[in-house]
Tab-separated table of C-alpha atoms in Angstrom:
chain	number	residue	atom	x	y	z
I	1	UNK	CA	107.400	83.070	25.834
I	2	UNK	CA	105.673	86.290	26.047
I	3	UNK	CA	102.837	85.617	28.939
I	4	UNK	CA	100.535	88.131	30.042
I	5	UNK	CA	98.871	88.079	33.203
I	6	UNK	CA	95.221	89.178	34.255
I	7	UNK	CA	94.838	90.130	37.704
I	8	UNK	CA	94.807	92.234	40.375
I	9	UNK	CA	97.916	92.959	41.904
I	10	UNK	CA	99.641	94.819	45.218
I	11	UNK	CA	99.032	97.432	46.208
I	12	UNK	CA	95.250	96.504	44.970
I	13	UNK	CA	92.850	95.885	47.644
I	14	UNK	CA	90.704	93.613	44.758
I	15	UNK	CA	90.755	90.000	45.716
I	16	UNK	CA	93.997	87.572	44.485
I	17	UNK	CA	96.293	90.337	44.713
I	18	UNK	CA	98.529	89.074	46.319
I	19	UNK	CA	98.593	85.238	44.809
I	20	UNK	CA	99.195	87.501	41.788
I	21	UNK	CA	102.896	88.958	43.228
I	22	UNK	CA	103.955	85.354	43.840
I	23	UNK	CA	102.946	84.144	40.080
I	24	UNK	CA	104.793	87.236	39.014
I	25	UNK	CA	107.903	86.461	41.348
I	26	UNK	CA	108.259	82.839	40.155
I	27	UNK	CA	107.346	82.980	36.753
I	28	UNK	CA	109.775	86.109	35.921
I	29	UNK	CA	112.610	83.380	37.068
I	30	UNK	CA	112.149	80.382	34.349
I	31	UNK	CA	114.008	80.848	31.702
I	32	UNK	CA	111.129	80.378	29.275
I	33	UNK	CA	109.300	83.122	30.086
I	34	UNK	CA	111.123	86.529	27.929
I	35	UNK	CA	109.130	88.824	29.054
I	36	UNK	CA	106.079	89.460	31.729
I	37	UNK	CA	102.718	91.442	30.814
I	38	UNK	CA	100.973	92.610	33.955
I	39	UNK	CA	97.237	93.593	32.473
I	40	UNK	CA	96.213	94.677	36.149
I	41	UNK	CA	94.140	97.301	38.154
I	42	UNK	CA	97.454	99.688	39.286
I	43	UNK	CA	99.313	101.641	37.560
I	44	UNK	CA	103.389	101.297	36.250
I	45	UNK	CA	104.353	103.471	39.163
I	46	UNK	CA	102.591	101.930	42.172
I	47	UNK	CA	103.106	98.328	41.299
I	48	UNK	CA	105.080	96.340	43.318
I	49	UNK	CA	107.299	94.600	40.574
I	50	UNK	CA	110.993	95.540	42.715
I	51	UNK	CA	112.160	91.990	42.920
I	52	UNK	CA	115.453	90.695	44.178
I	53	UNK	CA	115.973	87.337	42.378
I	54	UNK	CA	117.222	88.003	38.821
I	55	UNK	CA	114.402	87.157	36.074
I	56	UNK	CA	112.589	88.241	32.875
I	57	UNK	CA	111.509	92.179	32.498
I	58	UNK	CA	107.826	92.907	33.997
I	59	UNK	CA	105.866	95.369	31.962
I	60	UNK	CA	102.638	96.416	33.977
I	61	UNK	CA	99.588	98.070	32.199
I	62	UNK	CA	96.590	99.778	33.749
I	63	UNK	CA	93.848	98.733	32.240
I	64	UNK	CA	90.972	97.436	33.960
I	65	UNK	CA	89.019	98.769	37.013
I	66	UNK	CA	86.890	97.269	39.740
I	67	UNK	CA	83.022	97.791	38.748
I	68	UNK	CA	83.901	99.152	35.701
I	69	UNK	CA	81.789	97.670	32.782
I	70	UNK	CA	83.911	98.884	30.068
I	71	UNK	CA	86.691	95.882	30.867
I	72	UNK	CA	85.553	93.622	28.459
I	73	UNK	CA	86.880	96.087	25.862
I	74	UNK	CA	89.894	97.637	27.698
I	75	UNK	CA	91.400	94.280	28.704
I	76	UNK	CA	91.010	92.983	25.164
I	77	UNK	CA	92.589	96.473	23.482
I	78	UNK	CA	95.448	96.150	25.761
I	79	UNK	CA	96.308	92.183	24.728
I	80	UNK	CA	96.017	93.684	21.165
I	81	UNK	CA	98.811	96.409	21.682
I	82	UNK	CA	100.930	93.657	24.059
I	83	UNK	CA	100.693	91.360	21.760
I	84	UNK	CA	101.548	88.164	24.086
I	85	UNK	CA	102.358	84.474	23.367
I	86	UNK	CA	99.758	83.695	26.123
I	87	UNK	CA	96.974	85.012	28.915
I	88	UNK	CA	96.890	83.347	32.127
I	89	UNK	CA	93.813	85.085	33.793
I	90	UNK	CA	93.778	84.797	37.874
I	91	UNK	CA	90.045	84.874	38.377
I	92	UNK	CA	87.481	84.213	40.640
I	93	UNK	CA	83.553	85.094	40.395
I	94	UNK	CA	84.068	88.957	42.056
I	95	UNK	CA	87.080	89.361	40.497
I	96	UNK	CA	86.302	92.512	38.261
I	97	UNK	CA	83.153	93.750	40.635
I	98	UNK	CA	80.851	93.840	43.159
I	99	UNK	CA	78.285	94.634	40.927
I	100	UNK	CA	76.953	91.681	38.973
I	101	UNK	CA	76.933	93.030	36.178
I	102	UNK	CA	80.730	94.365	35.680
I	103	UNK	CA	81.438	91.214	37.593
I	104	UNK	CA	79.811	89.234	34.752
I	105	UNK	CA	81.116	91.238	31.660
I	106	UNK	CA	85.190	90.629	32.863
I	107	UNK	CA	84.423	86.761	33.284
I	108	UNK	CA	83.733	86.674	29.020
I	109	UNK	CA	87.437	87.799	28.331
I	110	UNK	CA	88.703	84.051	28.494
I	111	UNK	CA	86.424	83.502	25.525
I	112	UNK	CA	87.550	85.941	23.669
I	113	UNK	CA	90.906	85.951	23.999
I	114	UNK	CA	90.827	81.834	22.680
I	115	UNK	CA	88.294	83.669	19.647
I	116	UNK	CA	91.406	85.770	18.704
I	117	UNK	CA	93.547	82.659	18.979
I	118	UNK	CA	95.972	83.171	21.798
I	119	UNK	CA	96.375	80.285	23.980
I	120	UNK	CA	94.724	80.850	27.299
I	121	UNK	CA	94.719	79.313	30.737
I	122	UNK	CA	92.033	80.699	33.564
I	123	UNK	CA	93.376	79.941	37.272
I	124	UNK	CA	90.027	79.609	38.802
I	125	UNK	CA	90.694	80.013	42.786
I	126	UNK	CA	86.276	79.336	43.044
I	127	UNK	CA	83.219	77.257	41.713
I	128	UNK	CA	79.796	78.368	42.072
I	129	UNK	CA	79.056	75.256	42.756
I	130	UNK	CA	80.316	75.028	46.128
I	131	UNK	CA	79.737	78.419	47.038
I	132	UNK	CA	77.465	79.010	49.723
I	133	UNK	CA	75.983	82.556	48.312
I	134	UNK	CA	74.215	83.702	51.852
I	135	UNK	CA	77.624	83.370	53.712
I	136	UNK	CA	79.906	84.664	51.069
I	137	UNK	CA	77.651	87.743	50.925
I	138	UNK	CA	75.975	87.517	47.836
I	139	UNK	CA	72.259	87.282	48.853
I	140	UNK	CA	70.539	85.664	51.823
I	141	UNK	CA	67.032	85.344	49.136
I	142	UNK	CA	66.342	81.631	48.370
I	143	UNK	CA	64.726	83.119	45.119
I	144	UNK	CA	67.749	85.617	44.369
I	145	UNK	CA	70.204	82.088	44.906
I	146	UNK	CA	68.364	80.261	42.310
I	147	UNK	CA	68.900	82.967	39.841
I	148	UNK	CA	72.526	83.506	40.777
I	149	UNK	CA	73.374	80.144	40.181
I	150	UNK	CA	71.663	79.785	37.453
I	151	UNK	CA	73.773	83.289	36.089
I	152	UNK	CA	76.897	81.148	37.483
I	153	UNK	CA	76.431	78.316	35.427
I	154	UNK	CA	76.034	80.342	32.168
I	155	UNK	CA	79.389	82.106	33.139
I	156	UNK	CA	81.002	78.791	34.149
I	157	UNK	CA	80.877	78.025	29.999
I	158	UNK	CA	82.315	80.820	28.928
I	159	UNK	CA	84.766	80.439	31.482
I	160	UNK	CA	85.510	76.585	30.163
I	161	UNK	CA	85.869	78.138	26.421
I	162	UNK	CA	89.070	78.391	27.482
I	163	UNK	CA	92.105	76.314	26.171
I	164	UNK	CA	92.500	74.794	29.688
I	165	UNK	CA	90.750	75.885	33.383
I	166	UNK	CA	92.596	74.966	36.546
I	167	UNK	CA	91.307	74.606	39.826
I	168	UNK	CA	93.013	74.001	43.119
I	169	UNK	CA	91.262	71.153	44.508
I	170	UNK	CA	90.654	67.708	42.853
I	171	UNK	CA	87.357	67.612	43.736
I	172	UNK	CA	86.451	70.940	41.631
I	173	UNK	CA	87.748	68.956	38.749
I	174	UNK	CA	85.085	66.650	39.291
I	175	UNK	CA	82.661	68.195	39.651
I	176	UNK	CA	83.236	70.771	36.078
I	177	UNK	CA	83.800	67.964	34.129
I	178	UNK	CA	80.536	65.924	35.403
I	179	UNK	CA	78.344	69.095	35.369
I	180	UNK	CA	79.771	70.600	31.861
I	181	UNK	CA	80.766	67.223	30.552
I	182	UNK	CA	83.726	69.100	29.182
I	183	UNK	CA	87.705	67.765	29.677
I	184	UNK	CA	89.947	71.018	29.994
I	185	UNK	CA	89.984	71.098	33.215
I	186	UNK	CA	93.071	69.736	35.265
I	187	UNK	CA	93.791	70.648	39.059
I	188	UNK	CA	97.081	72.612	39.906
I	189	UNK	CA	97.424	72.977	43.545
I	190	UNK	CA	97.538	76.593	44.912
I	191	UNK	CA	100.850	76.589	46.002
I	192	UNK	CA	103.103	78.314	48.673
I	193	UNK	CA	104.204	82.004	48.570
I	194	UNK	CA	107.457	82.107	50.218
I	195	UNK	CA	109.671	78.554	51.527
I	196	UNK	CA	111.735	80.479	54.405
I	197	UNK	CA	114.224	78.581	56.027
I	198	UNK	CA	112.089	75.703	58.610
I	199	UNK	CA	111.792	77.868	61.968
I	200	UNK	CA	113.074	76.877	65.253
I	201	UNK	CA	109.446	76.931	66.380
I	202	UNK	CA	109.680	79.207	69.464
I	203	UNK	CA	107.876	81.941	70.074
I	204	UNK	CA	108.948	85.400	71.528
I	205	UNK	CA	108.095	86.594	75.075
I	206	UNK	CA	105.288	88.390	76.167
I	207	UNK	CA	101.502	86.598	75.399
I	208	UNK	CA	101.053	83.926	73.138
I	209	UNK	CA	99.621	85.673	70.044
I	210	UNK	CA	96.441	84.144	68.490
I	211	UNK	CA	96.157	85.145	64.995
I	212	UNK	CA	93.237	85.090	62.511
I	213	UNK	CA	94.172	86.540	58.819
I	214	UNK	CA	92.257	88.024	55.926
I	215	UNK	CA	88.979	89.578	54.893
I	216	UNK	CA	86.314	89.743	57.255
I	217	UNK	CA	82.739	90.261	57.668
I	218	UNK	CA	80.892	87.451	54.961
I	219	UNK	CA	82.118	83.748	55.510
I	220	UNK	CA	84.526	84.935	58.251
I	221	UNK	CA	83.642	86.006	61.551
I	222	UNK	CA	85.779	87.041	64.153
I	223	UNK	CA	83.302	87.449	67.039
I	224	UNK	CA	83.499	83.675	67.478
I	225	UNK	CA	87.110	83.720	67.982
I	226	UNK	CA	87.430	86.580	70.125
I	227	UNK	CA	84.375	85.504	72.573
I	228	UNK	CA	85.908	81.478	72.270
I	229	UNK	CA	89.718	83.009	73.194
I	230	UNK	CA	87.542	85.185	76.337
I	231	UNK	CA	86.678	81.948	77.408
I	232	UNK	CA	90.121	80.367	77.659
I	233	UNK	CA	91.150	83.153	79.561
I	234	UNK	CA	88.014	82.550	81.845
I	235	UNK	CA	89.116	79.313	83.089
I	236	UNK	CA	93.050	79.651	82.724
I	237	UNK	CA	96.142	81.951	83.367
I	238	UNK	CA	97.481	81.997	80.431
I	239	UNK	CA	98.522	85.658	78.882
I	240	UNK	CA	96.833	85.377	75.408
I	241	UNK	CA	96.497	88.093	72.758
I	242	UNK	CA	94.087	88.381	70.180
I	243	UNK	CA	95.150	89.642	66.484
I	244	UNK	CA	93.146	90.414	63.870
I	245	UNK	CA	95.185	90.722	60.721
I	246	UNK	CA	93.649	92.475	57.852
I	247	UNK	CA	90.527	94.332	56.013
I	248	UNK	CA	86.539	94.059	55.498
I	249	UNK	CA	85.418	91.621	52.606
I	250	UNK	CA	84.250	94.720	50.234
I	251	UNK	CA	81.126	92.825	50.492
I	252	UNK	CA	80.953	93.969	54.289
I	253	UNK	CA	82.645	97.542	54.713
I	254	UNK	CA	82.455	98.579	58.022
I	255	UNK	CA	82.653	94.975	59.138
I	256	UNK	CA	85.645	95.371	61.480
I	257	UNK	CA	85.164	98.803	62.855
I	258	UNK	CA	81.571	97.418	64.234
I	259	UNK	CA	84.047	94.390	65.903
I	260	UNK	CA	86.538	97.379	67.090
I	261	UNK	CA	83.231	98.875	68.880
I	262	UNK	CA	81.181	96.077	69.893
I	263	UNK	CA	84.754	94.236	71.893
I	264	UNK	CA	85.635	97.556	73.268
I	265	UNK	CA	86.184	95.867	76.655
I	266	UNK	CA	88.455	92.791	75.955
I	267	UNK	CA	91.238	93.027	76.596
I	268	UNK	CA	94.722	92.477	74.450
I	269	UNK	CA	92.422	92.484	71.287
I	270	UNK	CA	94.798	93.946	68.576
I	271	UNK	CA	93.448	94.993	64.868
I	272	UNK	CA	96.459	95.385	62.699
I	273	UNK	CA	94.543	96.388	59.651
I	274	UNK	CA	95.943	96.045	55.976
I	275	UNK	CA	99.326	93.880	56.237
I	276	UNK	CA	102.317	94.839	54.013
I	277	UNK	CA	103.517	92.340	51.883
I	278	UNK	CA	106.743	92.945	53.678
I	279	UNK	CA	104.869	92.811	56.848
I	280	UNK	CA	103.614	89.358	56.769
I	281	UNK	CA	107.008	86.890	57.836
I	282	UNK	CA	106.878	89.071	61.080
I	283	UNK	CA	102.840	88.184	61.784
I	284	UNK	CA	103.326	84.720	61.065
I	285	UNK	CA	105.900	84.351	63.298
I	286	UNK	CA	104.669	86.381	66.304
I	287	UNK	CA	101.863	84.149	66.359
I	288	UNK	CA	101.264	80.961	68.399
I	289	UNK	CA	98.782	79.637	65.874
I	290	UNK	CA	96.431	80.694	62.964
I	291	UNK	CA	93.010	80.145	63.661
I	292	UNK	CA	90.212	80.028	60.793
I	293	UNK	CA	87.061	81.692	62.105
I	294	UNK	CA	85.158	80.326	59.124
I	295	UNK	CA	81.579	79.350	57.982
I	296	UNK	CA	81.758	78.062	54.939
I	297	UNK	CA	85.138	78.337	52.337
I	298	UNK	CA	84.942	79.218	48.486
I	299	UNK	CA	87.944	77.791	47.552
I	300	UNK	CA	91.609	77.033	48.387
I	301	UNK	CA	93.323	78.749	51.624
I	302	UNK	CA	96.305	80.690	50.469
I	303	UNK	CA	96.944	82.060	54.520
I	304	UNK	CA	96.465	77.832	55.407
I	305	UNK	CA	99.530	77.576	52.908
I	306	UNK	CA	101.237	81.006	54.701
I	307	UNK	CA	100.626	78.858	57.866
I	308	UNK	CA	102.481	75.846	56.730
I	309	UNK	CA	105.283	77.736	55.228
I	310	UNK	CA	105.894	79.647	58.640
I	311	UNK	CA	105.808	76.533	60.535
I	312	UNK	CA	102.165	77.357	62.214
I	313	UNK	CA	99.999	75.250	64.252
I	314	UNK	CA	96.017	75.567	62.434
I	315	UNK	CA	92.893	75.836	63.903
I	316	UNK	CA	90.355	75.019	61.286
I	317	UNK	CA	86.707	74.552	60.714
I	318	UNK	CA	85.433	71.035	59.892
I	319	UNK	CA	83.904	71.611	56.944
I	320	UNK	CA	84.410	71.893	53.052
I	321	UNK	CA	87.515	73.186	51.183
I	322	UNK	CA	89.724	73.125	54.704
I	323	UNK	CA	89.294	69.698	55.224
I	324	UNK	CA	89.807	68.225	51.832
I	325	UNK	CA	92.976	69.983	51.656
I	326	UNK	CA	94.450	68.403	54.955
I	327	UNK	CA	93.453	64.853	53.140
I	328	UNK	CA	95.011	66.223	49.737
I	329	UNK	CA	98.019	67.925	51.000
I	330	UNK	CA	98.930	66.745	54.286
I	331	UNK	CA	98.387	69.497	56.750
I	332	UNK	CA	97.434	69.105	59.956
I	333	UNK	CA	95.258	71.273	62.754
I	334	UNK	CA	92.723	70.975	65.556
I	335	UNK	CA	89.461	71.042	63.732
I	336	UNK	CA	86.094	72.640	65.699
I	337	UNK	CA	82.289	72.994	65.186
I	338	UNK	CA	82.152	76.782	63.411
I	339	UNK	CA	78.342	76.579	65.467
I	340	UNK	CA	80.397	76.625	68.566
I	341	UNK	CA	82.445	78.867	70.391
I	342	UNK	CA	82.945	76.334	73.093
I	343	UNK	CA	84.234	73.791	70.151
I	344	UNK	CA	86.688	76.585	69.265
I	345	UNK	CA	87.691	77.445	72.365
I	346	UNK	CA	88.404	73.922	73.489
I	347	UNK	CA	90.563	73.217	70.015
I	348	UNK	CA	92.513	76.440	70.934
I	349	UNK	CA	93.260	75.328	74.570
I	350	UNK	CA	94.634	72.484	73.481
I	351	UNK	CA	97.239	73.795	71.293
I	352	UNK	CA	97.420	76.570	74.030
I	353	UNK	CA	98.263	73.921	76.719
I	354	UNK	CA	100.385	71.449	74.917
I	355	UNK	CA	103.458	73.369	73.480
I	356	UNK	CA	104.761	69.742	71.966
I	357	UNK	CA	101.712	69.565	70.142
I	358	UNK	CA	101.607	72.860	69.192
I	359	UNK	CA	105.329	72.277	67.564
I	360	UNK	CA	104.353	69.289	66.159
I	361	UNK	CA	101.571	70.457	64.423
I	362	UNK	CA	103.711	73.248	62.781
I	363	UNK	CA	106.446	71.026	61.593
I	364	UNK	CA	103.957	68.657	60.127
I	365	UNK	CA	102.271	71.944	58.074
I	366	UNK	CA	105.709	73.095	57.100
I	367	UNK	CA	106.654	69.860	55.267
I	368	UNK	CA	102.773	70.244	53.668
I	369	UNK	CA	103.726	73.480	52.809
I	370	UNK	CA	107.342	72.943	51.520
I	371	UNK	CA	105.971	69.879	49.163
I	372	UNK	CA	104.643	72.604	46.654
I	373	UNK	CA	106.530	75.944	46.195
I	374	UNK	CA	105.365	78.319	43.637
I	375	UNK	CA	108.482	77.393	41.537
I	376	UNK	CA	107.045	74.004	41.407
I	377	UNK	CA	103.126	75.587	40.527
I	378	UNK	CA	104.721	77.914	37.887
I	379	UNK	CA	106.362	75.013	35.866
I	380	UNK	CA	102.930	73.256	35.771
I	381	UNK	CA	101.430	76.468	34.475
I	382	UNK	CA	104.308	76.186	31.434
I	383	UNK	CA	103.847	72.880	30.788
I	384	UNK	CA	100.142	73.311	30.337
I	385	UNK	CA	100.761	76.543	27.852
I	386	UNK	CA	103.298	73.910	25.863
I	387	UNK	CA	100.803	71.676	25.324
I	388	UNK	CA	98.366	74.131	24.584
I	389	UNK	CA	100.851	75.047	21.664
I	390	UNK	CA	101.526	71.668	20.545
I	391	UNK	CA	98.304	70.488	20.069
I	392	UNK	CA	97.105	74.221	18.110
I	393	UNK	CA	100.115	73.229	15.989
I	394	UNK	CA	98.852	69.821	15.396
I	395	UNK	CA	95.302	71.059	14.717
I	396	UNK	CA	96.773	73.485	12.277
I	397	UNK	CA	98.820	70.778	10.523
I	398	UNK	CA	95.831	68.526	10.007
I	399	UNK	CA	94.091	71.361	8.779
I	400	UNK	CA	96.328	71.995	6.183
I	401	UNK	CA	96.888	68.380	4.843
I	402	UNK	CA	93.135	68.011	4.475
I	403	UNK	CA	93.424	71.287	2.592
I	404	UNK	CA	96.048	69.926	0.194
I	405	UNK	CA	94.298	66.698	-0.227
């Protein structure tokens, strides 16, 4: 099989990015898959397709861009000269743009890629349906929110004229096929990037590191962890550092540098910026915990998964996505009020203070975590384009008797 892929993809800053490099890494090793198409935002040169484990060739091809409305037609041109057996699209609802608009237009390629008859699967990491648009950073107008979901549910059709949509979360399954009373849509859990051998669970000298991770500034706030953490240190000894892995949502830009100013003063307060791909084993497991400074969630947690895989002890909101995916999966964490910082700062203490249950927790979210590698997600991915295939061939068959009759 000849699949091409549609996504962003390292060194991109656009969302999915990096869930893209572990499809990539995973599928290139089953021995169905002849041959990779990377339709992506970077070019041949800067793509990061230098892979140790043997696989299939990776072809990458620049032809999209963020905010550009011309996608619809380059995306399509490019499947055209690639010619692939199949298109699995990694999307979400900003995936193409900012601007609703070019975000809109790069959401109809699904429909017409299954229009030119190529079998075509869209990994949908989001519903607008459980996307809270004032905290995600889409508008805070009540109006504005009617219209966008409105916009969202048109989009969410032409997103189901796909041969099959998969979500992450059972309940998303639910709720498309109530809503759209349509049946394509099955749930294939998000996966983990990397299984590393299960860590001895220490931790190296010096403070214990706590560690938040991703893109700041809409649904995830780090004031409330940095003021909860200044409160722990208020009323114990402990040497604790604060780290701050990663960028500005590119809703928010400037998001982080207004954090950098405003927390000046506290102390041990570290900002690492944009982490390497290479860089992130070594975060992980620096850090004491991972802590999820959240409001609301859009989907499922890749870094919750990063967490498990490095043996981490969570610190999680109690709210939405996070906490169906404990009951789904199996991991574990101290859950808080996200209207509190003295909610957080008690569920941090008590990992802080307890390093049994700080262990425990971690090998409890590496067994979560090492339940469903991205080997394991890739094959489902397969096994959904086979049957795609099968039943085109059937359709085609009955066609053709009917003809002859």
């Amino acid at each position: 099989m000849k699949l091409a892929i549609v996504t962003a993809y390292p060194p991109s800053k656009v969302t999915l990015n990096e869930y893209a490099y572990h499809l990539v890494k995973h599928f290139r090793q089953h021995a169905e898959v002849s041959e990779l198409v990377l339709l992506t935002d970077v070019s041949p040169k800067d793509a990061d397709t230098v892979f140790e484990e043997e696989g299939c060739n990776v072809v990458v091809k620049q032809c999209w861009k963020f905010n550009s409305y011309s996608n619809i037609f380059s995306v399509m041109k490019a499947i055209k000269q690639t010619r692939p057996d199949a298109v699995l699209f990694n999307l979400q609802f900003m995936k193409f743009g900012d601007k609703k608009i070019a975000a809109a237009l790069g959401l109809l390629l699904p429909k017409r890629c299954v229009f030119n008859n190529i079998p075509t699967i869209v990994l949908l990491h989001n519903i607008m349906e459980q996307v809270d648009l004032e905290s995600s950073g889409f508008t805070k107008n009540k109006v504005l929110q009617k219209i966008y979901n409105g916009i969202g549910t048109t989009l969410t059709r032409f997103i189901l004229s796909a041969d099959i949509v998969a979500v992450t979360i059972d309940k998303y399954v639910h709720i498309l096929k109530a809503k759209y009373k349509t049946e394509n849509v099955v749930q294939i859990p998000h996966g983990t990037f990397e299984i590393p051998e299960e860590p001895k669970y220490t931790l190296p000298e010096g403070p214990l590191q706590i560690m938040t991770f991703g893109k700041f500034g809409t649904y995830k706030k780090v004031e409330i962890m940095i003021e909860a953490v200044e409160k722990i240190r208020s009323r114990t000894n402990i040497d604790l550092e604060i780290v701050i892995a990663g960028t500005d949502n590119p809703n928010v830009i400037g998001y982080l540098q207004s954090m950098k100013e405003k927390y000046v003063n506290v102390p041990q307060l570290t900002f690492t910026g944009y982490v390497e791909e290479v860089d992130v084993p070594q975060i992980f497991a620096e850090s004491a915990m991972v802590v999820f400074p959240y409001t609301s969630t859009t989907g499922s947690s890749g870094v919750l998964h990063q967490a498990g895989s490095y043996g981490k002890a969570v610190v999680m909101p109690d709210l939405g996505d996070l906490s169906l995916l404990v009951k789904d999966e199996g991991y574990q964490g101290e859950f808080f009020n996200p209207e509190s910082v003295d909610s957080l700062a008690d569920a941090i203490e008590k990992i802080v203070l307890d390093p049994a249950y700080r262990t425990a927790l971690g090998q409890a979210n590496y067994k979560a975590a090492t339940a469903l590698p991205m080997s394991k997600i890739t094959a489902m991915y397969l096994e959904q384009f086979n049957a795609i295939k099968k039943s085109k061939a059937r359709k085609i068959e009955k066609t053709y008797k009917g003809a002859s009759l």
